[in-house]
Short mmCIF file of C-alpha atoms in Angstrom, two decimals:
data_model
loop_
_atom_site.label_atom_id
_atom_site.label_comp_id
_atom_site.label_asym_id
_atom_site.label_seq_id
_atom_site.Cartn_x
_atom_site.Cartn_y
_atom_site.Cartn_z
CA MET A 1 9.32 20.42 -3.10
CA ARG A 2 11.27 17.32 -3.51
CA LEU A 3 11.69 15.69 -0.21
CA VAL A 4 14.10 12.85 0.64
CA HIS A 5 12.56 10.43 3.17
CA LEU A 6 14.86 9.26 5.92
CA ASP A 7 13.25 6.21 7.58
CA LEU A 8 14.97 5.81 10.97
CA LYS A 9 12.95 2.83 12.14
CA GLY A 10 16.10 0.95 11.25
CA ALA A 11 19.82 1.73 10.37
CA ALA A 12 19.67 5.35 11.64
CA PRO A 13 22.89 6.81 10.47
CA ARG A 14 25.16 8.61 13.09
CA LEU A 15 25.19 12.49 12.79
CA SER A 16 28.43 12.42 11.24
CA TYR A 17 27.16 10.84 8.27
CA LEU A 18 24.29 13.01 7.91
CA GLU A 19 26.76 15.97 7.89
CA GLN A 20 28.27 14.39 4.75
CA VAL A 21 24.95 13.20 3.16
CA PHE A 22 22.86 16.57 3.35
CA PRO A 23 25.06 18.62 1.11
CA LEU A 24 24.94 15.86 -1.38
CA LEU A 25 20.99 15.78 -1.25
CA SER A 26 21.09 19.46 -1.89
CA GLN A 27 23.57 19.11 -4.83
CA LEU A 28 21.39 16.49 -6.60
CA GLY A 29 18.20 18.48 -6.44
CA ALA A 30 16.48 17.78 -3.18
CA ASN A 31 15.18 20.71 -1.31
CA GLY A 32 13.71 18.90 1.99
CA VAL A 33 14.04 15.68 4.06
CA LEU A 34 11.05 13.89 5.46
CA ILE A 35 12.05 12.23 8.68
CA GLU A 36 10.49 9.44 10.13
CA TYR A 37 12.05 9.16 13.57
CA GLU A 38 10.15 6.45 15.37
CA ASP A 39 12.33 5.40 18.45
CA MET A 40 15.07 7.54 17.36
CA PHE A 41 13.48 10.79 18.78
CA PRO A 42 14.61 11.74 22.40
CA PHE A 43 11.22 11.52 23.78
CA LYS A 44 10.99 12.45 27.56
CA GLY A 45 8.88 12.24 30.64
CA GLU A 46 6.10 9.80 30.32
CA LEU A 47 7.22 8.90 26.84
CA GLU A 48 10.70 8.06 27.43
CA ILE A 49 10.00 4.30 27.26
CA LEU A 50 9.57 4.87 23.47
CA ARG A 51 13.30 5.69 22.98
CA SER A 52 15.90 3.28 21.47
CA PRO A 53 19.13 3.02 23.54
CA TYR A 54 20.65 4.88 20.54
CA ALA A 55 18.12 7.63 20.13
CA TYR A 56 19.53 11.03 18.90
CA SER A 57 19.82 13.62 21.62
CA GLU A 58 17.89 16.95 21.62
CA GLU A 59 21.21 18.46 20.67
CA ASP A 60 21.27 16.03 17.55
CA ILE A 61 17.77 17.03 16.56
CA GLU A 62 18.76 20.69 16.86
CA ARG A 63 22.12 19.96 14.64
CA ILE A 64 20.17 18.23 12.10
CA GLN A 65 17.96 21.12 11.59
CA GLN A 66 20.88 23.36 11.41
CA LEU A 67 22.49 21.12 8.67
CA ALA A 68 19.23 21.18 6.79
CA GLU A 69 18.98 24.99 6.78
CA GLN A 70 22.58 25.44 5.78
CA HIS A 71 22.02 23.25 2.77
CA LYS A 72 18.55 24.73 1.96
CA LEU A 73 16.53 21.62 2.98
CA GLU A 74 12.98 21.98 4.56
CA VAL A 75 12.63 19.39 7.47
CA VAL A 76 9.40 17.74 7.58
CA PRO A 77 8.96 15.30 10.73
CA LEU A 78 6.77 12.39 10.13
CA VAL A 79 4.75 10.87 13.10
CA GLN A 80 2.57 7.86 12.66
CA THR A 81 -0.77 8.44 14.32
CA PHE A 82 -2.94 5.42 13.41
CA GLY A 83 -1.13 2.29 11.76
CA HIS A 84 2.63 1.31 11.86
CA VAL A 85 2.86 2.25 15.69
CA GLU A 86 4.57 -1.19 16.66
CA PHE A 87 7.50 0.96 18.24
CA ILE A 88 4.60 2.39 20.77
CA LEU A 89 2.21 -0.51 21.05
CA LYS A 90 4.83 -3.37 21.55
CA HIS A 91 5.44 -1.79 25.04
CA GLU A 92 3.17 -3.49 27.76
CA LYS A 93 2.33 0.05 28.97
CA TYR A 94 0.40 0.86 25.75
CA GLN A 95 -0.88 -2.66 24.88
CA HIS A 96 -4.39 -1.63 25.88
CA LEU A 97 -4.50 0.92 23.15
CA ARG A 98 -4.24 -1.79 20.28
CA GLU A 99 -7.16 -2.06 18.06
CA VAL A 100 -6.81 -5.80 18.12
CA GLU A 101 -4.99 -7.04 21.13
CA ARG A 102 -2.90 -9.66 19.71
CA PHE A 103 -1.34 -7.26 17.08
CA PRO A 104 0.77 -4.27 17.91
CA ASN A 105 0.18 -2.75 14.57
CA SER A 106 -2.71 -0.17 14.93
CA PHE A 107 -4.47 2.13 17.56
CA ASN A 108 -7.87 1.61 18.78
CA PRO A 109 -9.37 5.03 17.78
CA HIS A 110 -12.16 4.86 20.41
CA LEU A 111 -10.25 5.04 23.64
CA PRO A 112 -9.75 8.68 24.81
CA ASP A 113 -6.07 7.46 25.83
CA THR A 114 -5.20 7.02 22.28
CA LEU A 115 -5.66 10.63 21.33
CA ALA A 116 -4.15 11.68 24.82
CA LEU A 117 -1.12 9.73 23.75
CA LEU A 118 -0.79 11.15 20.29
CA LYS A 119 -1.31 14.67 21.45
CA SER A 120 1.91 14.26 23.82
CA ILE A 121 3.91 12.52 21.06
CA LEU A 122 3.00 15.20 18.46
CA SER A 123 3.65 17.82 21.00
CA GLN A 124 7.24 16.74 21.80
CA VAL A 125 8.17 16.38 18.17
CA ILE A 126 6.74 19.55 16.90
CA GLU A 127 8.29 21.45 20.00
CA LYS A 128 11.70 20.40 18.72
CA HIS A 129 10.81 21.56 15.14
CA ARG A 130 9.48 24.87 15.55
CA ARG A 131 11.07 26.08 11.96
CA SER A 132 9.08 23.29 10.25
CA THR A 133 6.03 24.49 8.34
CA TRP A 134 4.77 20.88 7.53
CA ILE A 135 4.12 17.79 9.65
CA HIS A 136 3.38 14.35 8.07
CA ILE A 137 0.95 12.28 10.17
CA GLY A 138 1.53 8.91 8.39
CA ALA A 139 -1.92 7.26 8.41
CA ASP A 140 -1.13 4.50 6.09
CA GLU A 141 -1.96 0.70 6.17
CA VAL A 142 -4.02 0.68 9.50
CA PHE A 143 -4.15 -3.14 9.59
CA HIS A 144 -7.07 -4.63 11.24
CA LEU A 145 -9.18 -1.44 11.75
CA GLY A 146 -12.63 -2.40 12.25
CA GLU A 147 -11.69 -5.86 13.76
CA GLY A 148 -11.57 -4.96 17.43
CA MET A 149 -14.65 -5.13 19.67
CA ASP A 150 -14.95 -1.25 20.27
CA SER A 151 -14.90 -0.74 16.39
CA LYS A 152 -17.57 -3.27 15.86
CA ASN A 153 -19.79 -1.71 18.45
CA TRP A 154 -19.05 1.65 17.07
CA MET A 155 -20.12 0.60 13.38
CA SER A 156 -23.16 -1.02 14.46
CA HIS A 157 -24.50 1.74 16.67
CA ASN A 158 -23.55 4.55 14.02
CA LYS A 159 -24.19 2.76 10.95
CA GLY A 160 -20.66 3.64 9.96
CA ASP A 161 -18.01 1.73 8.25
CA VAL A 162 -14.27 1.44 8.37
CA GLY A 163 -13.78 4.56 6.22
CA THR A 164 -15.97 6.77 8.44
CA MET A 165 -14.14 5.52 11.45
CA PHE A 166 -10.88 6.24 9.92
CA LEU A 167 -11.80 9.81 8.81
CA LYS A 168 -13.26 10.45 12.38
CA HIS A 169 -10.07 9.66 13.91
CA ILE A 170 -7.95 11.65 11.52
CA LYS A 171 -10.23 14.65 11.92
CA GLU A 172 -9.40 14.49 15.66
CA VAL A 173 -5.81 14.55 15.11
CA LEU A 174 -6.12 17.44 12.63
CA GLY A 175 -8.51 19.16 15.11
CA PHE A 176 -5.69 19.20 17.53
CA LEU A 177 -2.93 20.11 15.25
CA THR A 178 -5.00 23.12 13.68
CA ALA A 179 -6.01 24.43 17.01
CA GLN A 180 -2.69 23.94 18.58
CA TYR A 181 -0.23 25.06 15.89
CA TRP A 182 -1.58 27.80 13.82
CA GLY A 183 -0.48 27.67 10.20
CA LEU A 184 1.18 24.22 10.43
CA ARG A 185 0.35 22.18 7.26
CA VAL A 186 -0.39 18.59 7.41
CA LEU A 187 0.50 15.70 4.97
CA MET A 188 -0.74 12.04 5.10
CA TRP A 189 -0.35 9.13 2.93
CA ASP A 190 -3.53 8.60 0.94
CA ASP A 191 -3.89 4.67 0.58
CA MET A 192 -6.56 4.53 3.33
CA LEU A 193 -8.48 7.18 1.47
CA ARG A 194 -8.87 5.25 -1.81
CA LYS A 195 -11.80 3.41 -0.75
CA ILE A 196 -13.75 6.27 0.88
CA SER A 197 -16.60 8.24 -1.08
CA VAL A 198 -16.16 11.55 -2.37
CA GLY A 199 -18.80 13.05 -0.08
CA ALA A 200 -16.98 11.83 2.99
CA LEU A 201 -13.72 13.10 1.87
CA ARG A 202 -13.94 16.96 1.95
CA GLY A 203 -10.33 17.76 2.19
CA THR A 204 -8.42 19.04 5.23
CA VAL A 205 -4.95 17.93 4.41
CA ALA A 206 -2.38 17.68 1.59
CA LEU A 207 -2.43 14.17 0.34
CA VAL A 208 0.74 12.20 -0.69
CA ALA A 209 -0.48 9.68 -3.30
CA ARG A 210 1.61 6.62 -3.03
CA ALA A 211 2.17 3.21 -4.71
CA CYS A 212 1.28 2.67 -8.25
CA PRO A 213 1.39 5.64 -10.62
CA ALA A 214 -1.97 4.56 -12.14
CA ALA A 215 -3.04 7.37 -9.75
CA VAL A 216 -5.12 9.37 -12.13
CA PRO A 217 -8.38 7.92 -11.35
CA PHE A 218 -7.62 8.73 -7.58
CA LEU A 219 -6.72 12.23 -8.50
CA THR A 220 -9.98 12.80 -10.22
CA LYS A 221 -11.77 11.75 -6.96
CA TYR A 222 -9.53 13.94 -4.73
CA VAL A 223 -10.46 16.95 -7.06
CA GLU A 224 -14.19 16.20 -6.70
CA SER A 225 -13.59 16.04 -2.92
CA GLY A 226 -12.17 19.53 -3.06
CA PHE A 227 -8.65 18.90 -2.69
CA GLU A 228 -6.43 21.74 -4.04
CA ALA A 229 -2.89 20.10 -3.69
CA VAL A 230 -1.41 16.70 -4.01
CA TRP A 231 1.97 15.26 -3.46
CA PHE A 232 3.32 12.03 -4.99
CA ALA A 233 5.51 9.40 -3.33
CA SER A 234 8.07 7.63 -5.42
CA ALA A 235 10.59 5.30 -4.17
CA PHE A 236 14.54 5.06 -4.51
CA LYS A 237 15.18 2.10 -2.32
CA GLY A 238 13.22 -0.24 0.19
CA THR A 239 10.12 -1.48 -2.04
CA THR A 240 11.41 -4.64 -3.73
CA GLY A 241 11.47 -6.99 -0.97
CA PRO A 242 11.79 -6.93 2.86
CA ALA A 243 15.26 -8.39 2.94
CA GLN A 244 16.61 -6.74 -0.29
CA ALA A 245 20.28 -5.97 0.34
CA TRP A 246 21.10 -4.42 -3.11
CA THR A 247 19.17 -1.63 -4.96
CA PRO A 248 17.74 -2.49 -8.38
CA LEU A 249 18.52 0.83 -10.29
CA SER A 250 16.34 0.26 -13.34
CA TYR A 251 13.28 -0.58 -11.28
CA HIS A 252 13.55 2.53 -9.23
CA LEU A 253 14.29 4.92 -12.38
CA LYS A 254 11.09 3.22 -14.06
CA ASN A 255 9.18 4.17 -11.07
CA HIS A 256 10.10 7.73 -11.47
CA LEU A 257 9.58 7.81 -15.21
CA SER A 258 6.00 6.74 -14.51
CA TRP A 259 5.51 9.35 -12.05
CA LEU A 260 6.54 11.92 -14.52
CA LYS A 261 3.85 10.80 -16.77
CA VAL A 262 1.32 11.28 -13.81
CA MET A 263 2.64 14.69 -13.21
CA GLN A 264 2.17 15.77 -16.81
CA ALA A 265 -1.46 14.85 -16.44
CA VAL A 266 -2.13 16.92 -13.33
CA PRO A 267 -2.68 20.20 -15.24
CA ARG A 268 -5.75 18.60 -16.83
CA LEU A 269 -6.96 18.25 -13.39
CA ALA A 270 -7.21 22.04 -12.20
CA PRO A 271 -7.57 23.41 -9.66
CA LEU A 272 -5.65 20.40 -8.32
CA ARG A 273 -1.85 21.23 -8.27
CA LEU A 274 1.13 19.26 -7.62
CA GLN A 275 2.90 20.65 -4.41
CA GLY A 276 5.80 18.06 -3.93
CA VAL A 277 7.32 14.63 -4.38
CA VAL A 278 8.52 12.38 -1.57
CA LEU A 279 11.13 10.10 -2.70
CA THR A 280 10.69 7.37 -0.12
CA GLY A 281 13.64 5.12 1.20
CA TRP A 282 12.14 2.39 3.56
CA GLN A 283 14.44 0.93 5.79
CA ARG A 284 12.41 -1.77 7.18
CA TYR A 285 8.88 -2.61 6.08
CA ASP A 286 7.82 -2.31 9.74
CA HIS A 287 9.34 -2.11 13.00
CA TYR A 288 9.70 -5.85 13.24
CA SER A 289 11.01 -6.67 9.90
CA VAL A 290 14.59 -7.12 8.97
CA LEU A 291 16.51 -4.23 7.26
CA CYS A 292 16.32 -3.67 3.62
CA GLU A 293 19.14 -1.81 1.56
CA LEU A 294 21.39 0.43 3.60
CA LEU A 295 21.43 4.31 2.65
CA PRO A 296 25.08 4.20 1.29
CA VAL A 297 24.17 1.24 -0.94
CA SER A 298 21.10 3.17 -2.41
CA ILE A 299 22.89 6.52 -3.07
CA PRO A 300 23.43 5.89 -6.75
CA SER A 301 19.73 5.06 -6.98
CA LEU A 302 18.75 8.26 -5.18
CA ALA A 303 21.02 10.26 -7.21
CA ILE A 304 19.36 8.87 -10.54
CA CYS A 305 15.85 9.43 -9.15
CA LEU A 306 16.49 12.89 -8.06
CA GLN A 307 18.04 13.93 -11.35
CA THR A 308 15.13 12.18 -13.21
CA LEU A 309 12.80 14.42 -11.37
CA VAL A 310 14.95 17.69 -11.87
CA ASN A 311 15.55 16.94 -15.51
CA GLY A 312 12.00 15.67 -16.45
CA GLY A 313 13.60 12.34 -17.58
CA PHE A 314 16.96 10.59 -17.25
CA THR A 315 18.65 12.72 -19.86
CA GLU A 316 22.23 12.98 -20.97
CA GLU A 317 22.42 16.07 -18.62
CA ALA A 318 21.00 13.97 -15.56
CA LYS A 319 23.44 11.09 -16.10
CA ARG A 320 26.42 13.44 -16.51
CA LYS A 321 25.42 15.28 -13.30
CA VAL A 322 24.97 11.84 -11.52
CA LEU A 323 28.44 10.63 -12.56
CA ASP A 324 30.07 13.98 -11.69
CA VAL A 325 28.43 14.32 -8.03
CA LEU A 326 29.13 10.80 -7.24
CA GLY A 327 32.59 10.40 -8.71
CA LEU A 328 31.81 7.42 -10.87
CA GLU A 329 32.81 6.43 -14.52
CA SER A 330 29.62 4.86 -15.50
CA VAL A 331 26.22 3.49 -14.48
CA GLN A 332 24.93 0.08 -15.74
CA LEU A 333 21.18 0.43 -15.04
CA GLU A 334 20.10 -3.07 -16.03
CA GLN A 335 23.05 -4.76 -13.93
CA SER A 336 22.34 -2.07 -11.06
CA THR A 337 26.25 -1.62 -10.82
CA CYS A 338 28.43 1.43 -11.08
CA GLU A 339 31.85 1.55 -12.58
CA GLY A 340 34.54 3.63 -10.89
CA ARG A 341 35.74 4.20 -7.19
CA GLY A 342 33.26 6.76 -6.46
CA ALA A 343 33.38 9.71 -4.20
CA PHE A 344 30.34 9.82 -2.24
CA PRO A 345 29.53 9.39 1.62
CA GLY A 346 29.67 5.64 2.37
CA VAL A 347 31.09 4.50 -1.02
CA GLU A 348 33.48 2.01 0.87
CA ILE A 349 30.17 0.35 2.22
CA TYR A 350 28.60 0.37 -1.29
CA HIS A 351 31.57 -1.74 -2.62
CA MET A 352 31.77 -4.00 0.26
CA VAL A 353 28.01 -4.84 0.33
CA GLU A 354 28.49 -5.37 -3.43
CA GLN A 355 31.06 -8.15 -2.85
CA VAL A 356 28.92 -9.58 0.12
CA ASN A 357 25.89 -9.73 -2.20
CA GLY A 358 27.70 -11.14 -5.27
CA HIS A 359 30.33 -13.30 -3.90
CA LEU A 360 30.17 -14.34 -0.16
CA LYS A 361 27.49 -16.93 -0.18
CA GLU A 362 28.64 -18.23 -3.80
CA SER A 363 32.21 -18.82 -2.98
CA ILE A 364 31.57 -20.50 0.33
CA LEU A 365 28.94 -22.85 -0.93
CA LYS A 366 31.10 -23.67 -3.74
CA ALA A 367 33.92 -24.64 -1.47
CA LEU A 368 31.91 -26.58 0.86
CA GLU A 369 29.68 -28.28 -1.67
CA GLU A 370 31.58 -28.65 -4.68
CA GLU A 371 34.92 -30.05 -3.04
CA SER A 372 34.73 -33.76 -3.38
CA ALA A 373 37.42 -34.27 -0.82
CA ILE A 374 35.15 -32.39 1.69
CA LYS A 375 32.08 -34.64 0.62
CA GLY A 376 34.00 -37.79 0.56
CA TRP A 377 36.54 -37.43 3.44
CA PHE A 378 35.05 -34.59 5.92
CA SER A 379 31.45 -35.12 5.77
CA PRO A 380 29.00 -34.06 8.68
CA TYR A 381 29.53 -37.91 9.93
CA HIS A 382 33.35 -37.45 10.04
CA ARG A 383 33.08 -34.10 11.70
CA LYS A 384 30.49 -35.25 14.28
CA HIS A 385 32.67 -38.36 15.38
CA GLN A 386 36.05 -36.49 14.93
CA PHE A 387 37.83 -38.85 12.49
CA GLY A 388 39.55 -38.37 9.16
CA ASN A 389 42.41 -39.26 7.11
CA PRO A 390 44.96 -36.45 7.16
CA ARG A 391 46.18 -37.19 3.56
CA ASN A 392 42.71 -36.54 2.20
CA MET A 393 42.19 -33.61 4.61
CA GLU A 394 45.38 -31.95 3.40
CA SER A 395 44.07 -32.01 -0.03
CA PHE A 396 41.50 -29.26 0.90
CA GLY A 397 42.85 -27.75 3.86
CA SER A 398 44.96 -24.94 2.46
CA LYS A 399 42.48 -23.78 0.07
CA VAL A 400 39.64 -23.70 2.83
CA LEU A 401 42.14 -22.01 5.38
CA LYS A 402 42.81 -19.32 2.72
CA LEU A 403 39.15 -18.66 1.79
CA HIS A 404 38.42 -18.26 5.41
CA GLU A 405 41.20 -15.94 6.26
CA ASP A 406 40.33 -13.80 3.12
CA TRP A 407 36.59 -13.46 4.23
CA GLU A 408 37.38 -12.86 7.77
CA SER A 409 39.79 -10.07 6.98
CA PHE A 410 37.35 -8.63 4.44
CA VAL A 411 34.39 -8.78 7.13
CA ARG A 412 36.76 -6.98 9.77
CA ASP A 413 37.10 -4.11 7.15
CA LEU A 414 33.29 -4.19 6.64
CA ARG A 415 32.56 -4.02 10.22
CA ALA A 416 34.95 -1.13 10.74
CA GLN A 417 33.27 1.00 7.83
CA LEU A 418 29.95 0.01 9.17
CA GLU A 419 30.75 1.21 12.47
CA ARG A 420 31.64 4.69 11.06
CA VAL A 421 28.20 5.12 10.01
CA TYR A 422 25.95 3.31 12.22
CA PHE A 423 25.27 2.33 15.69
CA PRO A 424 26.43 -1.06 17.17
CA ASP A 425 22.81 -2.52 17.00
CA THR A 426 22.72 -1.81 13.14
CA VAL A 427 26.16 -3.42 12.59
CA GLU A 428 25.13 -6.34 14.53
CA GLU A 429 21.70 -6.89 12.91
CA TRP A 430 23.20 -6.42 9.30
CA MET A 431 26.21 -8.82 9.87
CA GLU A 432 23.81 -11.46 11.49
CA GLU A 433 21.37 -11.33 8.58
CA ASN A 434 23.65 -10.93 5.54
CA VAL A 435 27.30 -12.28 6.52
CA ASN A 436 27.07 -14.88 9.51
CA PRO A 437 24.56 -17.29 7.75
CA TYR A 438 27.23 -18.24 5.31
CA LEU A 439 30.50 -17.47 7.07
CA ASP A 440 29.40 -19.41 10.04
CA GLN A 441 29.41 -22.45 7.83
CA LEU A 442 32.92 -21.90 6.92
CA ARG A 443 34.17 -21.09 10.51
CA ASP A 444 32.48 -24.31 11.81
CA LEU A 445 34.20 -26.24 9.21
CA VAL A 446 37.54 -24.58 9.69
CA ARG A 447 37.08 -25.28 13.50
CA ASP A 448 36.48 -28.85 13.06
CA TYR A 449 39.38 -29.22 10.54
CA ARG A 450 41.81 -27.71 12.93
#
């Protein structure tokens, strides 16, 4: 299986965009989507507080599954069940369930209310995904586990450690799922299991090995622990920096080439078999961090990565298919650029973000800092006290006004394109983070100049 991860805890696309993207995924070689809903799921009843104001409706969730079916994509919902639960624990209502009171990252596994809450969250999500044969329970990066008072007491009474405590909670979650939903298969990330002994690990889930492809030592350990199947998780975006705006193509291609090497080693580890690959595409590092690369910006990377997996390398055939499907003339891996107009969903956003990323900051700083007339006759001091010589001001005025007008008109177009794909909160956040810090300096100068 080749699942493309849709991380909806930031920049969740409108349904109309997914309608364009799903056929593309299928064309490029994906046969499933891993959907991490977080606050975009239409939780109801007690759980309604968890919904974002722009959450998908129940009809939307149904439509997503119909689209997936139409394009032969298996839907695997992802529900975090231990760490990365800021979208739950940030609410006062659930604050008492934190492992460490100050931090909203991880659940306290010793409170009965934690499991009760998880059962109702899982039930609501699974009820709306009755065709799915898999569910992913997250369980990565359970920060601060073992630091809360309840955990410290538990460890001293039970002579246990963080690992046994982690497994105890995961087994409770699995116990609920296997009793309640017969035949539903469970995936989880493997990073928390890497420190746990073979004896403790006797397997009950399919593991998704993540992070560095130096995974062979871990795989050997999983074989000894009785696991029969493993998944790998590569990344097509969202792993090169929390505020990354442009996707580095060669970095992600190399990541997939490394995983292909690990895949070639799997047959030597029989009876372990490789069941699937998740191409992760993080949209935020956690619920509180800024947005990283938008989906339209990373489609060339996704296409390259998928085709590399399909062809066992970035072969000529893979390259040709990527260019054909995306309507591009060429791809410059080292420069992370694509030549040609392109014909993929959101290609306008792709080109416009490239402009913002490459020229906005540079052109504005150049105008403001290198123009000697501005430095000499229109300094912060002149602007604060509102005086200046019109003769010198006119020498830079037309240039600055033109630059301002050009960028404002560009940004209006960019905003319109973003609004077609994203909800207003995403558009606002992206502009605030990537455009306004520079454009506002120019706006202020123009205002003072006038």
